[in-house]
Amino acid sequence: MKNDLVLRVIGKLLIPFILLFAVYVQFHGDYGPGGGFQAGTIFAAGIVFYALIFGLDNARKVVPDRLVEAMLATGVLLYAGVGVAGLLLGGNYLDYFVLDSDPIHGQHRGIFWVEAGVAVTVCGVMLKIFYMFASRGERDRDVP
Amino acid sequence: MGLTAHLPALQVVLPLLAAPLAVLLRHGGFAFGLVTACAWAAFAAAIGLWLQVGALEGGTISYHIGNWAPPWGIEYRVDRLTSFVLLLVSGTAAIVLPWSRASIEREIPADLHYLYFAMFGLCLAGLLGITITGDAFNIFVFLEISSLSTYVLIALGRDRRALAASYRYLIMGTIGATFFVIGIGFLYLMTGTLNLADMAERLRGVENSPPVLAALAFITVGVSLKLALFPLHQWLPNAYTYAPSAVTAFLAATATKVSVYVLIRFWFSVFGESLIFEKLPLPQILLLLSLAAMFAASFTAIFQDNLKRLFAYSSVGQIGYITLGMSFDSVNGLDAAILHLFNHGITKAAIFLLIGGMVIGLARPGAVLPAPTFDRLAGLSQRMPLTCFGIVIAGLSLIGVPGTAGFISKWHLILAAMEKGQFWIVGAILLSSLLAIAYVWRFVEVVYFKPAPEGATKQEAPLSMLIPAWLLVIGTIWFGLDTSFTVGTATEAAMQLVKIGK
């Protein structure tokens, strides 16, 4: 679809806003509908959109496979790390109350990092699945 | 609060942290070191928990995740039975992981090694999580974590049939997990809580309502699929046969056992004995299915040509003994079930580890590993005396020869049957043990009495594989002679469960 001028222009125009909307959904998750899961999916959808227009190879230059794999792991680590931070600060595992001197602010801080972890992993998983399926044809061609 | 107060959380978190770190490292050797260290740390945590529960004299440890008190927050709950199963799962992982280094070298492409160890860590975290959590939905989440990683681990097998076996397990396992979560949904509908202890209290009085009975049916069938109760065991033989040897050993010792634990937990701690054993014909059904497993699966095992497959069918038969113990509705019956869960776990892990080492020894250097079929095993005892002798000892434990762990659990099972006055069951247990003699004898005959092929040289499995495997073999003898740990813990656990259920 690289030769489709309208799609290319619209895509270039829209993709930054899709990514921005993902970030909005992420940070708005505390107060309204949204959160890490949705944000991660929307962010990945932006990249998938880019890959559909400009091709998989170009998308791989933007978000390489190794980065995707690292994202999968980093999100989980971030989530579990918040739990361990609670442990180290003298609370139970995943205890947000101790993350700040003000317990309510501690809750905010905890949920923020946990949601960030969720977003990173979900985005990574979405992209991993997309890359796996999208590159199936190539791999079959390599093997006669 | 010191570190010891957080052991319930660390128990699950350590292997859970190891998995993503292994992915980030992208290096087989580092991943191996990390996951193995975490498995050993988890084993240490399990020992710590066992000591802590022991000091409580029949009490339970309750750990509040996120400092939210139950029933609102998620609670990790450790009683005698929990700590016993935690010991089995983390102990097996701690022994299988060092063993698996040399084995996956030959079985899995080098660029996938770090992913193998990551999956192993996740599977371990899932199984430990199922065991330790006191929250019904949390059990489902951990069940999915362990199941999904198990499917991947099985599919890593070098045989192409491993993919089909894994897919089959995926379908059956997903049906099981779906049934389980439907059951939880019904229970949540009736009680408004997901905390198991709270749920048990709120169920008193509404036990006979249709949603609760439906929940019981869904949960029982769903978990039975995962634990390979006789007619629902179809996924097991192929999965065990084609999975990498280390995975087979780990799963045979832990995955089905943890599912048995979930069933015991729901039957005795949540639904309560009066519903299960007095109002419904469940014990009769379970008794019939257990007997069918003991005879049909053991009988099928005799005619298998692949050694791994033979012992996979034997596993289905041995699970029959565990469920038989559960069907008695007595402290002694439950005691025998819990004992056999542990004893059979270490016995089967020993056997599958030894078979894995045998396969490595059979292969020419650099060649594809052969399947351990009987025609390749002729006269093997001269080439691998230690491996073969180990399998024979573990085989004796499967039969239930005095002096081995298998004897202790079968003895307790027979005592429980006699206590019920059902002497025909005693006969059935002895008869089905004869079938076990038949399939173990097949191995002995081929390995010890058939002449070895010309030009065969003595070649044992590598030491890094022999030592962990023999540790387990010695374990089967140790727990057959000194029963203070196993019988003591199992009896305490059974008494604790029956007390809750009344």
XYZ file of C-alpha atoms in Angstrom:
646
model
C 0.000 0.000 0.000
C 3.100 2.151 -0.175
C 1.999 3.669 -3.471
C -1.337 4.864 -2.208
C -0.775 8.592 -1.793
C -3.930 9.359 0.187
C -3.302 6.552 2.642
C 0.321 7.557 3.066
C -0.450 11.170 3.828
C -3.371 10.382 6.104
C -1.307 7.738 7.853
C 1.574 10.079 8.520
C -0.874 12.635 9.809
C -2.811 10.244 12.036
C -0.156 7.990 13.535
C 1.290 10.620 15.921
C -2.212 11.295 17.210
C -2.938 7.580 17.647
C 0.204 7.263 19.745
C -0.681 10.414 21.665
C -4.173 9.064 22.306
C -2.600 5.885 23.664
C -0.605 7.952 26.122
C -3.761 9.891 27.054
C -5.651 6.660 27.746
C -2.682 5.465 29.797
C -2.513 8.493 32.083
C -6.259 8.952 32.249
C -6.668 5.394 33.532
C -6.645 6.598 37.141
C -9.659 8.848 36.760
C -11.733 7.454 33.924
C -12.038 4.532 31.553
C -8.660 3.426 30.307
C -5.457 2.063 31.693
C -2.413 0.120 30.664
C -4.142 -2.644 28.776
C -6.093 -0.371 26.475
C -3.210 2.047 26.052
C -0.808 -0.723 25.104
C -3.232 -2.050 22.522
C -3.833 1.386 21.000
C -0.112 2.114 20.872
C 0.527 -1.227 19.164
C -2.339 -0.509 16.761
C -0.543 2.681 15.710
C 2.606 0.698 14.882
C 0.560 -1.993 13.095
C -1.086 0.748 11.039
C 2.350 2.036 10.082
C 3.428 -1.476 9.109
C 0.354 -1.951 6.924
C 1.066 1.199 4.941
C 4.854 1.314 4.782
C 5.607 -2.387 4.966
C 6.849 -4.716 7.645
C 10.513 -4.000 7.028
C 10.080 -0.316 7.725
C 8.079 -1.049 10.855
C 10.879 -3.345 11.988
C 13.291 -0.449 11.643
C 11.110 1.658 13.948
C 10.416 -1.078 16.496
C 12.975 -3.853 16.047
C 12.268 -7.435 17.091
C 14.734 -7.310 19.952
C 13.034 -4.240 21.371
C 9.660 -6.003 21.181
C 11.060 -8.984 23.050
C 12.646 -6.711 25.630
C 9.298 -4.922 26.063
C 7.584 -8.241 26.828
C 9.964 -8.853 29.697
C 10.387 -5.271 30.916
C 6.683 -4.750 31.579
C 6.449 -7.834 33.759
C 9.621 -6.818 35.567
C 8.241 -3.342 36.163
C 5.044 -4.763 37.624
C 6.848 -7.266 39.820
C 9.407 -4.595 40.683
C 6.692 -2.384 42.197
C 5.764 -5.355 44.368
C 9.357 -5.842 45.449
C 9.692 -2.113 46.137
C 6.771 -2.468 48.542
C 8.631 -5.322 50.225
C 11.854 -3.333 50.529
C 10.078 -0.325 51.989
C 8.727 -2.443 54.795
C 5.262 -3.358 53.556
C 3.816 -6.532 52.084
C 4.318 -7.569 48.467
C 2.550 -5.083 46.124
C 1.863 -2.817 49.088
C 1.380 0.672 47.600
C 0.709 2.395 50.903
C 4.383 2.449 51.787
C 5.558 3.853 48.452
C 5.161 7.412 49.719
C 4.945 9.129 53.067
C 1.332 9.919 52.212
C -0.436 6.535 51.809
C -2.954 7.859 49.273
C -0.214 9.321 47.158
C 1.565 5.996 47.556
C -1.437 4.253 46.032
C -1.290 6.638 43.071
C 2.387 6.026 42.601
C 1.973 2.257 42.782
C -0.871 2.075 40.296
C 0.997 4.399 37.934
C 4.031 2.132 37.649
C 1.987 -1.033 37.579
C -0.108 0.329 34.722
C 3.045 1.404 32.928
C 4.295 -2.178 33.180
C 1.000 -3.501 31.845
C 1.089 -1.075 28.899
C 4.661 -2.012 27.939
C 3.995 -5.752 28.041
C 0.633 -5.567 26.275
C 2.088 -3.400 23.515
C 5.005 -5.821 23.166
C 2.717 -8.867 23.009
C 0.490 -7.253 20.372
C 3.467 -6.370 18.199
C 5.067 -9.783 18.705
C 1.904 -11.536 17.569
C 1.576 -9.191 14.588
C 5.208 -9.659 13.557
C 4.961 -13.430 13.886
C 1.895 -13.661 11.678
C 2.994 -10.997 9.213
C 6.417 -12.562 8.656
C 5.101 -16.079 8.112
C 5.026 -15.710 4.333
C 8.650 -14.551 4.222
C 9.892 -17.445 6.271
C 8.067 -19.971 4.104
C 9.649 -18.427 1.010
C 13.139 -18.784 2.474
C 12.699 -22.500 2.975
C 12.130 -24.154 -0.415
C 9.256 -7.655 59.834
C 12.150 -9.694 58.571
C 12.425 -11.564 55.359
C 10.835 -14.647 56.879
C 7.456 -12.932 57.153
C 7.421 -12.482 53.383
C 8.241 -16.059 52.438
C 4.760 -16.727 50.990
C 5.190 -13.883 48.495
C 8.842 -14.642 47.740
C 7.915 -18.253 47.067
C 6.055 -17.216 43.916
C 7.790 -13.946 43.082
C 11.327 -15.311 42.794
C 10.651 -17.685 39.866
C 8.259 -15.103 38.413
C 11.054 -12.510 38.365
C 13.526 -15.013 36.955
C 11.460 -15.551 33.803
C 11.477 -11.994 32.346
C 15.091 -11.497 33.446
C 16.029 -14.637 31.519
C 14.344 -13.165 28.427
C 16.248 -9.895 28.841
C 19.581 -11.694 29.228
C 19.143 -13.512 25.886
C 21.854 -15.977 26.818
C 21.297 -19.664 27.534
C 24.018 -19.966 30.168
C 23.067 -16.869 32.162
C 19.380 -17.747 31.961
C 20.202 -21.224 33.230
C 22.129 -19.855 36.197
C 19.463 -17.338 37.076
C 16.423 -19.622 36.847
C 18.220 -22.427 38.667
C 19.261 -20.075 41.454
C 15.678 -18.838 41.774
C 14.356 -22.409 41.825
C 16.746 -23.224 44.666
C 15.724 -20.038 46.468
C 12.084 -21.063 46.042
C 12.962 -24.472 47.467
C 14.578 -22.760 50.442
C 11.452 -20.631 50.855
C 9.312 -23.789 50.783
C 11.448 -25.356 53.503
C 11.128 -22.155 55.523
C 7.359 -22.181 55.145
C 7.210 -25.850 56.125
C 9.098 -25.049 59.319
C 6.906 -22.013 60.027
C 3.672 -23.973 59.592
C 5.088 -26.742 61.748
C 5.727 -24.263 64.543
C 2.099 -23.093 64.412
C 0.725 -26.473 65.586
C -2.131 -26.852 63.141
C -2.508 -23.190 62.303
C -2.235 -21.496 58.942
C -0.074 -18.655 57.668
C -2.024 -15.896 56.010
C -0.228 -13.327 53.866
C -2.104 -10.284 52.597
C -0.975 -9.178 49.139
C -0.798 -5.396 48.942
C -1.727 -5.186 52.621
C -5.444 -5.476 51.796
C -7.102 -7.694 54.367
C -9.052 -10.711 53.115
C -11.775 -11.284 51.969
C -11.320 -8.063 49.957
C -7.679 -8.494 49.105
C -5.889 -11.513 47.754
C -4.677 -13.798 50.477
C -1.845 -16.329 50.309
C -2.656 -19.119 52.686
C -0.270 -21.815 53.789
C -1.345 -24.836 55.769
C 0.276 -28.254 56.164
C -0.904 -29.588 52.802
C 0.109 -26.404 50.979
C 3.626 -26.473 52.365
C 3.954 -30.175 51.510
C 2.986 -29.605 47.856
C 5.197 -26.492 47.690
C 8.124 -28.629 48.839
C 7.408 -31.228 46.162
C 7.074 -28.683 43.329
C 10.023 -26.453 44.169
C 12.213 -29.412 45.163
C 11.571 -31.160 41.848
C 12.345 -27.953 39.952
C 15.561 -27.491 41.933
C 16.704 -30.979 40.924
C 15.415 -31.059 37.337
C 16.862 -27.668 36.329
C 20.571 -28.509 36.889
C 19.929 -31.821 35.163
C 18.324 -30.204 32.163
C 21.409 -28.207 31.123
C 23.089 -31.187 29.456
C 19.808 -32.546 28.155
C 18.450 -29.510 26.319
C 21.877 -29.010 24.769
C 20.930 -31.975 22.587
C 17.194 -31.454 22.380
C 16.546 -27.752 21.817
C 18.247 -25.386 19.339
C 20.806 -23.186 21.120
C 19.076 -19.899 20.263
C 15.961 -21.049 22.117
C 17.695 -22.037 25.354
C 17.037 -18.787 27.184
C 13.360 -18.993 26.243
C 13.221 -22.549 27.544
C 14.518 -21.408 30.924
C 12.134 -18.428 30.942
C 9.190 -20.751 30.292
C 10.403 -23.130 32.975
C 10.508 -20.251 35.451
C 6.988 -19.179 34.520
C 5.675 -22.724 34.780
C 7.249 -23.088 38.217
C 5.821 -19.729 39.345
C 2.375 -20.771 38.093
C 2.383 -24.123 39.856
C 3.629 -22.601 43.123
C 1.031 -19.840 42.789
C -1.856 -22.283 42.336
C -0.735 -24.055 45.466
C -0.202 -21.111 47.743
C -3.022 -18.730 46.867
C -6.196 -18.620 48.887
C -8.191 -16.813 46.221
C -10.349 -18.703 43.739
C -9.793 -16.442 40.760
C -6.096 -16.220 41.527
C -5.963 -20.006 41.187
C -7.378 -19.638 37.678
C -4.815 -16.987 36.740
C -1.907 -19.092 37.965
C -3.457 -22.151 36.306
C -3.327 -20.300 32.995
C 0.255 -19.137 33.598
C 1.435 -22.661 34.281
C -0.683 -24.223 31.504
C 0.354 -21.813 28.759
C 4.031 -22.172 29.617
C 3.574 -25.955 29.752
C 2.174 -26.029 26.209
C 5.227 -24.139 24.982
C 7.606 -26.404 26.893
C 6.005 -29.530 25.421
C 6.051 -28.086 21.903
C 9.827 -27.566 22.238
C 10.245 -31.348 21.900
C 12.494 -32.318 19.021
C 9.943 -34.729 17.529
C 7.407 -33.053 15.227
C 4.654 -34.977 16.991
C 5.410 -32.837 20.036
C 3.503 -30.034 18.302
C 0.413 -32.181 17.858
C 0.676 -33.447 21.434
C 1.020 -29.914 22.739
C -1.948 -28.731 20.678
C -4.078 -31.558 21.971
C -3.129 -30.698 25.530
C -3.888 -27.050 24.770
C -7.432 -27.895 23.649
C -8.111 -30.235 26.582
C -6.416 -27.943 29.083
C -8.335 -24.913 27.867
C -11.622 -26.766 28.191
C -10.581 -27.725 31.708
C -9.618 -24.164 32.624
C -12.845 -22.806 31.119
C -14.953 -25.247 33.114
C -13.021 -24.267 36.204
C -13.625 -20.557 35.734
C -17.324 -21.140 34.968
C -17.536 -22.981 38.276
C -15.833 -20.093 40.061
C -18.311 -17.726 38.409
C -21.253 -19.679 39.844
C -19.662 -19.712 43.280
C -19.060 -15.973 43.101
C -22.691 -15.532 42.115
C -23.869 -17.438 45.179
C -21.430 -16.140 47.773
C -20.189 -12.771 46.524
C -16.636 -13.622 47.507
C -13.579 -15.128 45.893
C -11.618 -15.857 49.060
C -11.717 -19.626 49.570
C -12.013 -19.558 53.352
C -14.721 -16.902 53.241
C -16.480 -18.786 50.434
C -16.553 -21.984 52.463
C -18.321 -20.188 55.315
C -20.869 -18.506 53.079
C -21.659 -21.732 51.254
C -23.077 -23.314 54.413
C -26.825 -23.198 53.985
C -26.943 -22.831 50.208
C -25.107 -26.064 49.438
C -28.075 -27.682 47.787
C -28.960 -24.868 45.448
C -28.573 -25.655 41.728
C -25.829 -23.051 41.037
C -23.608 -24.501 43.761
C -24.116 -28.024 42.454
C -23.389 -26.804 38.928
C -20.258 -25.077 40.201
C -19.153 -28.298 41.883
C -19.723 -30.225 38.654
C -17.830 -27.721 36.505
C -14.909 -27.440 38.897
C -14.648 -31.191 39.402
C -14.693 -31.990 35.672
C -12.397 -29.089 34.816
C -9.771 -30.009 37.388
C -10.122 -33.712 36.550
C -9.129 -32.864 32.979
C -5.977 -31.192 34.256
C -5.124 -34.020 36.635
C -5.743 -36.711 33.967
C -8.404 -38.679 35.804
C -9.002 -41.855 33.860
C -11.356 -41.139 30.947
C -10.014 -37.578 30.690
C -6.353 -38.570 30.437
C -6.081 -38.673 26.635
C -3.754 -35.689 26.416
C -1.197 -37.111 28.826
C 0.580 -40.040 27.081
C 1.574 -38.110 23.956
C 2.452 -34.965 25.865
C 4.796 -36.895 28.164
C 6.265 -38.966 25.326
C 7.238 -36.174 22.945
C 8.106 -33.362 25.365
C 11.808 -32.764 26.128
C 12.946 -35.203 28.842
C 13.427 -32.521 31.488
C 9.925 -31.187 30.865
C 8.432 -34.672 31.105
C 10.154 -35.278 34.419
C 9.085 -31.941 35.857
C 5.475 -32.201 34.686
C 5.060 -35.824 35.741
C 6.152 -34.943 39.252
C 4.285 -31.669 39.643
C 1.590 -30.607 37.146
C -0.935 -33.373 37.737
C -0.121 -33.369 41.448
C -0.908 -29.689 41.811
C -4.247 -30.310 40.077
C -4.989 -33.063 42.576
C -4.190 -30.533 45.275
C -6.714 -28.072 43.793
C -9.389 -30.774 43.770
C -8.656 -31.704 47.388
C -8.748 -28.022 48.328
C -12.125 -27.445 46.709
C -13.724 -30.670 47.890
C -12.575 -30.607 51.472
C -11.986 -26.937 52.271
C -14.643 -25.193 50.167
C -17.603 -27.446 49.392
C -17.178 -29.522 52.519
C -17.337 -33.218 53.068
C -21.012 -33.412 53.939
C -21.986 -32.183 50.469
C -19.441 -34.240 48.547
C -19.615 -37.499 50.421
C -23.053 -37.706 51.942
C -25.487 -35.971 49.613
C -23.954 -36.753 46.244
C -22.757 -40.033 44.667
C -19.339 -38.490 44.005
C -17.271 -40.969 46.067
C -18.786 -43.918 44.212
C -18.051 -42.295 40.832
C -14.515 -41.433 41.899
C -13.987 -44.959 43.220
C -15.071 -46.493 39.901
C -12.926 -44.130 37.826
C -9.924 -44.721 40.095
C -10.255 -48.479 39.741
C -10.634 -48.102 35.986
C -7.469 -45.997 35.879
C -5.533 -48.463 38.049
C -6.400 -51.383 35.775
C -6.992 -50.006 32.266
C -4.077 -47.569 32.196
C -1.636 -49.985 33.839
C -2.786 -52.683 31.402
C -2.234 -50.368 28.430
C 1.198 -49.523 29.794
C 2.304 -53.168 29.457
C 1.921 -53.070 25.676
C 3.807 -49.854 24.943
C 6.988 -50.014 22.908
C 8.292 -46.602 23.873
C 9.646 -46.514 27.413
C 8.531 -42.912 28.000
C 5.041 -43.783 26.826
C 4.963 -46.847 29.062
C 5.682 -44.780 32.135
C 3.261 -42.083 30.984
C 0.435 -44.625 31.038
C 1.737 -45.839 34.372
C 1.321 -42.248 35.624
C -2.372 -42.328 34.713
C -2.682 -45.582 36.649
C -0.839 -44.189 39.654
C -3.093 -41.122 39.738
C -5.861 -43.687 40.179
C -4.372 -44.621 43.567
C -4.354 -40.979 44.643
C -7.996 -40.429 43.723
C -8.886 -43.794 45.271
C -7.566 -42.480 48.569
C -9.669 -39.346 48.183
C -12.839 -41.357 47.577
C -12.731 -43.021 51.013
C -13.786 -39.905 52.930
C -11.587 -40.628 55.918
C -8.462 -39.165 57.458
C -6.570 -42.318 56.536
C -7.770 -42.256 52.943
C -6.834 -38.631 52.477
C -3.553 -39.300 54.237
C -2.794 -42.079 51.720
C -3.748 -39.827 48.810
C -1.444 -37.024 49.968
C 1.355 -39.497 50.648
C 1.061 -41.058 47.223
C 0.960 -37.638 45.617
C 4.418 -36.976 47.051
C 5.911 -40.443 46.739
C 4.731 -40.975 43.188
C 5.974 -37.506 42.276
C 9.587 -38.179 43.238
C 9.488 -41.719 41.854
C 8.266 -40.635 38.429
C 10.669 -37.699 38.308
C 13.532 -40.132 38.988
C 12.380 -42.483 36.221
C 11.942 -39.797 33.582
C 15.286 -38.189 34.444
C 17.030 -41.543 34.085
C 15.291 -42.211 30.773
C 16.392 -38.769 29.580
C 20.001 -39.613 30.476
C 19.633 -42.988 28.779
C 18.476 -41.341 25.556
C 21.558 -39.102 25.570
C 23.798 -42.112 26.142
C 22.110 -44.065 23.325
C 22.657 -41.355 20.743
C 25.822 -41.038 18.707
C 27.568 -37.713 19.367
C 25.934 -34.969 17.350
C 23.192 -37.218 15.960
C 19.465 -36.818 16.517
C 18.344 -38.383 19.789
C 16.557 -41.711 19.325
C 13.246 -42.543 20.979
C 13.718 -44.987 23.877
C 11.945 -47.911 22.194
C 12.477 -51.436 23.486
C 14.349 -52.706 20.415
C 17.113 -50.157 21.129
C 17.369 -51.104 24.802
C 18.498 -54.737 24.450
C 21.296 -55.535 26.878
C 21.556 -51.921 27.968
C 22.450 -52.840 31.545
C 26.002 -53.599 30.454
C 26.388 -50.200 28.826
C 24.603 -48.122 31.437
C 24.517 -50.097 34.676
C 23.769 -47.138 36.947
C 20.933 -45.759 34.822
C 19.249 -49.138 34.451
C 19.637 -50.015 38.114
C 18.106 -46.653 39.067
C 15.061 -47.254 36.879
C 14.646 -50.718 38.421
C 14.672 -49.290 41.955
C 12.179 -46.578 41.023
C 10.143 -49.269 39.245
C 10.053 -51.257 42.472
C 8.635 -48.154 44.120
C 5.915 -47.999 41.444
C 5.035 -51.622 42.219
C 5.086 -50.945 45.931
C 7.849 -53.244 47.149
C 8.647 -52.824 50.872
C 11.594 -50.526 51.461
C 10.537 -48.064 48.778
C 8.376 -44.960 48.962
C 5.641 -46.575 46.861
C 5.142 -49.256 49.495
C 4.422 -46.717 52.208
C 1.633 -45.001 50.302
C 0.099 -48.272 49.120
C 0.241 -49.627 52.655
C -1.631 -46.596 53.939
C -4.135 -46.966 51.111
C -4.737 -50.600 52.073
C -5.124 -49.611 55.735
C -7.710 -47.003 54.725
C -9.615 -49.589 52.659
C -9.597 -52.085 55.518
C -10.781 -49.405 57.908
C -13.806 -48.994 55.631
C -14.282 -52.766 55.669
C -13.996 -52.953 51.899
C -11.632 -55.870 51.482
C -12.304 -56.238 47.774
C -10.580 -52.894 47.256
C -7.532 -54.303 49.028
C -7.628 -57.124 46.488
C -7.943 -54.639 43.647
C -4.908 -52.666 44.863
C -2.832 -55.849 45.039
C -4.050 -57.053 41.635
C -3.251 -53.749 39.950
C 0.212 -53.879 41.524
C 0.699 -57.126 39.614
C 0.138 -55.153 36.415
C 2.875 -52.754 37.543
C 5.165 -55.765 38.035
C 4.395 -56.768 34.441
C 5.447 -53.486 32.885
C 8.489 -53.017 35.065
C 9.479 -56.617 34.318
C 9.307 -55.924 30.582
C 11.985 -53.308 31.075
C 14.090 -55.598 33.271
C 13.844 -58.462 30.789
C 14.939 -56.407 27.786
C 17.694 -54.564 29.590
C 19.194 -57.351 31.684
C 18.461 -60.602 29.840
C 18.584 -59.747 26.144
C 22.070 -59.872 24.596
C 23.600 -56.515 23.777
C 24.208 -55.737 20.106
C 27.735 -56.352 18.799
C 30.347 -53.695 19.409
C 28.393 -51.807 22.061
C 30.699 -49.960 24.430
C 30.046 -48.937 27.983
C 28.766 -45.399 27.963
C 26.933 -43.947 30.927
C 24.906 -40.757 30.849
C 26.944 -37.679 31.871
C 27.525 -37.193 35.598
C 25.616 -33.901 35.663
C 22.557 -35.976 34.789
C 23.279 -39.064 36.864
C 23.733 -37.200 40.156
C 20.357 -35.362 40.224
C 18.546 -38.466 38.992
C 20.191 -40.645 41.629
C 19.369 -38.103 44.321
C 15.716 -38.760 43.506
C 16.267 -42.536 43.399
C 17.862 -42.357 46.846
C 14.883 -40.217 47.852
C 12.473 -43.003 46.905
C 14.385 -45.406 49.156
C 14.864 -42.843 51.931
C 11.157 -42.052 52.115
C 10.443 -45.761 52.060
C 12.540 -46.356 55.166
C 12.271 -43.138 57.155
C 8.664 -42.042 56.949
C 8.651 -39.517 59.778
C 8.687 -36.565 57.358
C 6.225 -37.800 54.722
C 3.738 -39.695 56.879
C 3.906 -37.113 59.645
C 3.175 -34.221 57.322
C 0.527 -36.061 55.309
C -1.354 -37.171 58.419
C -1.302 -33.685 59.888
C -2.479 -32.253 56.560
C -5.303 -34.790 56.290
C -6.473 -34.113 59.840
C -6.402 -30.380 59.213
C -8.480 -30.768 56.027
C -11.059 -33.090 57.509
C -11.461 -30.758 60.475
C -12.198 -27.837 58.145
C -14.592 -29.878 56.035
C -16.867 -31.059 58.820
